[in-house]
């Protein structure tokens, strides 16, 4: 939709399968913090329609593909926004903003172990039907799913990624395909934000893992190290120094542990692990835990 001074897109999230209120609530919070989340022009909650500002087509992934020389600067800007975002203490409940009317509220879930395990269980619904060996019987698939879920439960016992004592707002889908480059704006407004309806309160490492261990595009180990350093230095400059060794431990374990739900872990399995899931053994938990528990130099 176009007018002389602005362009808009229509978001269609039909009830009862979708609910626009979480998106609206997080949108209001992000805009109140001064970020370039799309303006909301009109909302019909009952029908599941939102008319939103069109932030254009320049996703970070597309911009970098056109000009790889911009990669470090764009990722640095995304890290700067994360540092700033985490200076805002997220409330447990956000108002649903429709124009100037606060309306009812949306509760931001705490991304704890129970929620992570529930999402891990979704993995079997998506990965196994598509990739299980054709000779594997249904009951065998179910047994494999149960075994994998037990592995996740043990892994989450070894990491702090789901035990955030001072939770921050976690957007969860913070990666190069959901970040828009808006070079005609200033400061943190140069980064457009999309796809944040599943936001939660959780560990500060989660969104950094989403950004730097992106299952959709490769981020070099060198750039990853530089961006982790940039994040830690930025947090210190913002008056929120983070114990480095503990954070690196949480970040390292946060790759698989924090991104095991079907939206992230399916491509994570395909692009990062490459080997067959069906060779997985519960004995791997010990070796993985040892790897994730050792700090990596940054």
Coordinates of C-alpha atoms in Angstrom, one line a residue:
X1 CA 0.0 0.0 0.0
X2 CA 1.4 3.4 -1.0
X3 CA 0.6 7.0 -0.3
X4 CA 2.6 10.0 -1.5
X5 CA 4.5 10.3 1.8
X6 CA 4.6 6.7 3.1
X7 CA 4.4 3.0 2.2
X8 CA 2.7 0.4 4.3
X9 CA 2.3 -3.4 4.4
X10 CA -0.5 -5.5 5.6
X11 CA 0.2 -8.1 8.3
X12 CA -2.3 -11.0 8.2
X13 CA -2.3 -13.1 11.3
X14 CA -5.7 -14.8 11.4
X15 CA -7.1 -15.9 14.7
X16 CA -7.3 -18.5 16.3
X17 CA -4.0 -19.7 14.8
X18 CA -2.2 -16.3 15.4
X19 CA -2.5 -13.5 17.8
X20 CA -1.4 -10.0 16.9
X21 CA -1.4 -8.7 20.5
X22 CA 2.1 -9.9 21.5
X23 CA 3.5 -8.3 18.3
X24 CA 1.7 -5.0 19.2
X25 CA 2.9 -5.1 22.8
X26 CA 6.6 -5.6 21.9
X27 CA 6.3 -3.2 19.1
X28 CA 5.2 -0.5 21.5
X29 CA 8.0 -1.2 23.9
X30 CA 10.7 -1.1 21.1
X31 CA 9.4 2.2 19.8
X32 CA 9.2 3.7 23.2
X33 CA 12.9 2.8 23.6
X34 CA 13.6 4.8 20.4
X35 CA 14.2 1.9 18.0
X36 CA 13.1 1.6 14.4
X37 CA 10.4 -1.0 14.8
X38 CA 7.7 -0.3 12.2
X39 CA 5.0 2.3 13.0
X40 CA 1.6 0.9 13.5
X41 CA -1.0 2.7 11.3
X42 CA -4.1 0.6 12.0
X43 CA -5.0 -2.5 13.9
X44 CA -8.0 -4.9 13.8
X45 CA -7.2 -7.3 16.5
X46 CA -10.3 -9.4 16.1
X47 CA -9.6 -10.1 12.4
X48 CA -5.8 -10.3 12.9
X49 CA -4.9 -7.4 10.6
X50 CA -2.2 -4.8 11.2
X51 CA -1.2 -2.0 8.8
X52 CA 2.5 -1.4 9.4
X53 CA 5.2 0.9 8.1
X54 CA 7.1 -0.6 5.3
X55 CA 10.8 -0.6 6.3
X56 CA 11.9 -1.6 2.7
X57 CA 13.8 -4.5 1.3
X58 CA 17.3 -4.0 2.6
X59 CA 17.7 -6.9 5.0
X60 CA 21.2 -7.2 6.4
X61 CA 21.7 -10.5 4.6
X62 CA 20.9 -8.9 1.2
X63 CA 23.0 -5.8 1.8
X64 CA 26.0 -7.9 2.8
X65 CA 25.5 -10.1 -0.2
X66 CA 25.7 -7.0 -2.4
X67 CA 28.6 -5.4 -0.6
X68 CA 30.5 -7.8 1.7
X69 CA 32.6 -4.9 2.9
X70 CA 29.7 -3.7 5.0
X71 CA 29.4 -6.9 7.0
X72 CA 31.5 -5.9 10.0
X73 CA 29.9 -2.5 10.3
X74 CA 26.4 -3.8 10.1
X75 CA 27.1 -6.5 12.7
X76 CA 28.7 -3.9 14.9
X77 CA 25.6 -1.8 14.7
X78 CA 23.4 -4.7 15.6
X79 CA 25.6 -5.5 18.6
X80 CA 25.3 -1.8 19.7
X81 CA 21.6 -2.0 19.6
X82 CA 21.6 -5.2 21.7
X83 CA 23.8 -3.5 24.3
X84 CA 21.4 -0.5 24.4
X85 CA 18.3 -2.8 24.5
X86 CA 19.6 -4.7 27.5
X87 CA 19.9 -1.4 29.4
X88 CA 16.1 -1.4 29.6
X89 CA 14.6 -3.6 32.3
X90 CA 11.8 -5.5 30.7
X91 CA 8.5 -5.5 32.6
X92 CA 6.7 -8.8 33.1
X93 CA 3.6 -7.3 31.4
X94 CA 3.5 -5.0 28.4
X95 CA 0.5 -2.8 27.4
X96 CA -1.2 -3.6 24.1
X97 CA -0.9 -0.3 22.4
X98 CA -3.6 0.7 19.9
X99 CA -3.0 4.3 19.1
X100 CA -3.1 6.1 22.4
X101 CA -5.2 3.5 24.1
X102 CA -3.1 1.1 26.3
X103 CA -5.9 -1.5 26.4
X104 CA -5.1 -4.8 28.0
X105 CA -1.7 -6.3 28.6
X106 CA 0.6 -9.0 27.2
X107 CA 2.7 -11.1 29.7
X108 CA 6.3 -11.6 28.6
X109 CA 7.2 -15.2 29.4
X110 CA 10.4 -16.0 31.3
X111 CA 12.6 -18.1 29.1
X112 CA 13.4 -20.7 31.7
X113 CA 14.3 -24.3 31.6
X114 CA 10.7 -25.5 31.5
X115 CA 10.0 -23.3 28.4
X116 CA 13.1 -24.4 26.6
X117 CA 12.3 -28.1 27.2
X118 CA 8.8 -27.6 25.9
X119 CA 10.2 -26.0 22.7
X120 CA 12.8 -28.8 22.4
X121 CA 10.0 -31.3 22.3
X122 CA 8.6 -29.5 19.2
X123 CA 11.8 -30.5 17.4
X124 CA 10.6 -34.1 16.9
X125 CA 7.4 -32.9 15.2
X126 CA 9.3 -31.1 12.5
X127 CA 12.7 -32.8 12.0
X128 CA 11.9 -36.5 12.3
X129 CA 9.1 -36.7 9.7
X130 CA 11.3 -35.2 7.1
X131 CA 14.7 -36.7 7.9
X132 CA 14.1 -40.0 9.7
X133 CA 15.5 -43.0 7.8
X134 CA 12.7 -44.5 5.8
X135 CA 13.1 -47.9 7.4
X136 CA 12.6 -46.4 10.9
X137 CA 9.3 -47.4 12.5
X138 CA 7.1 -44.8 14.2
X139 CA 7.8 -46.3 17.7
X140 CA 11.5 -46.1 16.9
X141 CA 11.2 -42.5 16.0
X142 CA 9.4 -41.8 19.2
X143 CA 12.1 -43.5 21.2
X144 CA 14.7 -41.4 19.5
X145 CA 12.8 -38.2 20.2
X146 CA 12.5 -39.2 23.9
X147 CA 16.2 -39.9 24.0
X148 CA 17.1 -36.6 22.5
X149 CA 14.8 -34.8 24.9
X150 CA 16.6 -36.5 27.8
X151 CA 19.9 -35.2 26.3
X152 CA 18.6 -31.7 26.2
X153 CA 17.4 -31.9 29.8
X154 CA 20.9 -33.0 30.9
X155 CA 22.5 -30.3 28.8
X156 CA 20.3 -27.6 30.3
X157 CA 21.4 -28.7 33.7
X158 CA 25.0 -27.8 32.7
X159 CA 24.4 -24.3 31.4
X160 CA 23.2 -21.0 32.8
X161 CA 21.5 -20.0 29.5
X162 CA 18.0 -20.6 31.0
X163 CA 18.8 -19.3 34.5
X164 CA 18.9 -15.6 33.9
X165 CA 18.9 -13.9 37.4
X166 CA 18.7 -10.5 35.8
X167 CA 16.6 -11.1 32.6
X168 CA 16.7 -8.8 29.6
X169 CA 14.2 -8.4 26.7
X170 CA 15.1 -11.2 24.3
X171 CA 13.8 -10.8 20.8
X172 CA 14.7 -14.4 19.9
X173 CA 14.7 -14.0 16.1
X174 CA 17.5 -11.4 16.1
X175 CA 19.5 -12.3 12.9
X176 CA 20.5 -10.9 9.5
X177 CA 17.2 -11.7 7.8
X178 CA 15.2 -9.8 10.4
X179 CA 17.4 -6.7 10.6
X180 CA 16.7 -4.0 8.1
X181 CA 19.4 -1.5 7.0
X182 CA 18.0 2.1 7.0
X183 CA 21.0 4.2 6.2
X184 CA 19.0 7.5 5.8
X185 CA 18.3 7.5 9.5
X186 CA 20.6 8.3 12.5
X187 CA 22.1 6.2 15.3
X188 CA 20.3 3.1 16.3
X189 CA 17.4 4.1 14.0
X190 CA 19.5 2.8 11.1
X191 CA 18.5 -0.7 12.2
X192 CA 14.9 -1.8 11.4
X193 CA 13.5 -4.5 13.6
X194 CA 11.1 -7.3 12.5
X195 CA 9.7 -10.5 13.8
X196 CA 9.7 -10.0 17.6
X197 CA 6.3 -11.3 18.5
X198 CA 7.9 -14.2 20.4
X199 CA 10.0 -12.0 22.6
X200 CA 10.6 -13.2 26.2
X201 CA 12.5 -12.3 29.3
X202 CA 15.7 -14.2 29.4
X203 CA 19.5 -14.5 29.3
X204 CA 21.5 -11.7 27.7
X205 CA 23.5 -14.1 25.6
X206 CA 20.5 -15.5 23.7
X207 CA 20.1 -12.8 21.0
X208 CA 23.9 -12.5 20.5
X209 CA 24.0 -16.2 19.8
X210 CA 21.1 -15.7 17.3
X211 CA 23.0 -13.0 15.6
X212 CA 26.5 -14.6 15.5
X213 CA 25.6 -18.3 15.2
X214 CA 23.0 -17.7 12.5
X215 CA 21.8 -20.9 10.9
X216 CA 20.9 -19.0 7.8
X217 CA 24.3 -17.5 6.9
X218 CA 27.8 -18.2 8.0
X219 CA 29.5 -15.7 10.3
X220 CA 33.3 -16.2 10.3
X221 CA 35.0 -17.2 13.6
X222 CA 37.1 -14.0 13.4
X223 CA 34.0 -11.8 13.1
X224 CA 32.2 -13.7 15.8
X225 CA 35.2 -13.2 18.2
X226 CA 35.4 -9.5 17.4
X227 CA 31.7 -9.0 17.9
X228 CA 31.7 -10.8 21.2
X229 CA 34.5 -8.5 22.3
X230 CA 32.6 -5.5 20.9
X231 CA 29.6 -6.5 23.0
X232 CA 31.5 -7.0 26.2
X233 CA 33.3 -3.6 25.8
X234 CA 30.0 -1.9 24.9
X235 CA 28.2 -3.3 28.0
X236 CA 31.1 -2.1 30.2
X237 CA 30.9 1.4 28.6
X238 CA 27.2 1.4 29.2
X239 CA 27.7 0.8 32.9
X240 CA 26.8 -2.9 32.8
X241 CA 30.1 -4.8 33.0
X242 CA 29.7 -8.5 32.4
X243 CA 32.0 -11.2 33.9
X244 CA 33.7 -12.3 30.8
X245 CA 34.5 -16.0 31.5
X246 CA 31.0 -16.8 32.8
X247 CA 29.4 -15.0 29.8
X248 CA 31.6 -16.9 27.3
X249 CA 30.6 -20.2 29.0
X250 CA 26.9 -19.2 28.7
X251 CA 27.3 -18.0 25.1
X252 CA 29.1 -21.2 24.1
X253 CA 26.5 -23.5 25.5
X254 CA 23.7 -21.2 24.2
X255 CA 24.2 -22.2 20.6
X256 CA 22.5 -25.5 20.7
X257 CA 20.9 -25.2 24.1
X258 CA 19.2 -21.9 23.4
X259 CA 18.2 -22.6 19.8
X260 CA 16.7 -26.0 19.9
X261 CA 13.1 -25.1 19.0
X262 CA 11.9 -26.0 15.6
X263 CA 12.4 -22.5 14.0
X264 CA 16.1 -22.4 14.8
X265 CA 17.3 -25.9 15.4
X266 CA 16.1 -27.5 12.2
X267 CA 18.5 -25.3 10.1
X268 CA 21.0 -25.4 12.9
X269 CA 21.1 -29.2 12.6
X270 CA 21.4 -29.1 8.8
X271 CA 24.1 -26.4 8.6
X272 CA 26.1 -26.8 11.7
X273 CA 26.1 -30.5 12.7
X274 CA 25.9 -32.2 9.3
X275 CA 26.2 -35.6 10.8
X276 CA 23.2 -37.9 11.4
X277 CA 21.1 -37.2 14.4
X278 CA 20.3 -40.9 14.6
X279 CA 23.9 -41.6 15.6
X280 CA 23.5 -39.4 18.7
X281 CA 24.1 -41.0 22.0
X282 CA 23.4 -39.8 25.5
X283 CA 27.1 -40.3 26.2
X284 CA 27.7 -37.2 24.1
X285 CA 26.2 -35.0 26.8
X286 CA 29.3 -35.4 28.9
X287 CA 31.7 -34.5 26.1
X288 CA 29.6 -31.6 25.0
X289 CA 29.2 -30.3 28.5
X290 CA 32.9 -30.4 28.9
X291 CA 33.3 -28.4 25.7
X292 CA 30.7 -25.8 26.6
X293 CA 32.0 -25.5 30.1
X294 CA 35.5 -24.4 29.0
X295 CA 35.9 -20.7 28.3
X296 CA 37.1 -19.8 24.8
X297 CA 39.5 -16.9 24.3
X298 CA 37.9 -13.8 22.8

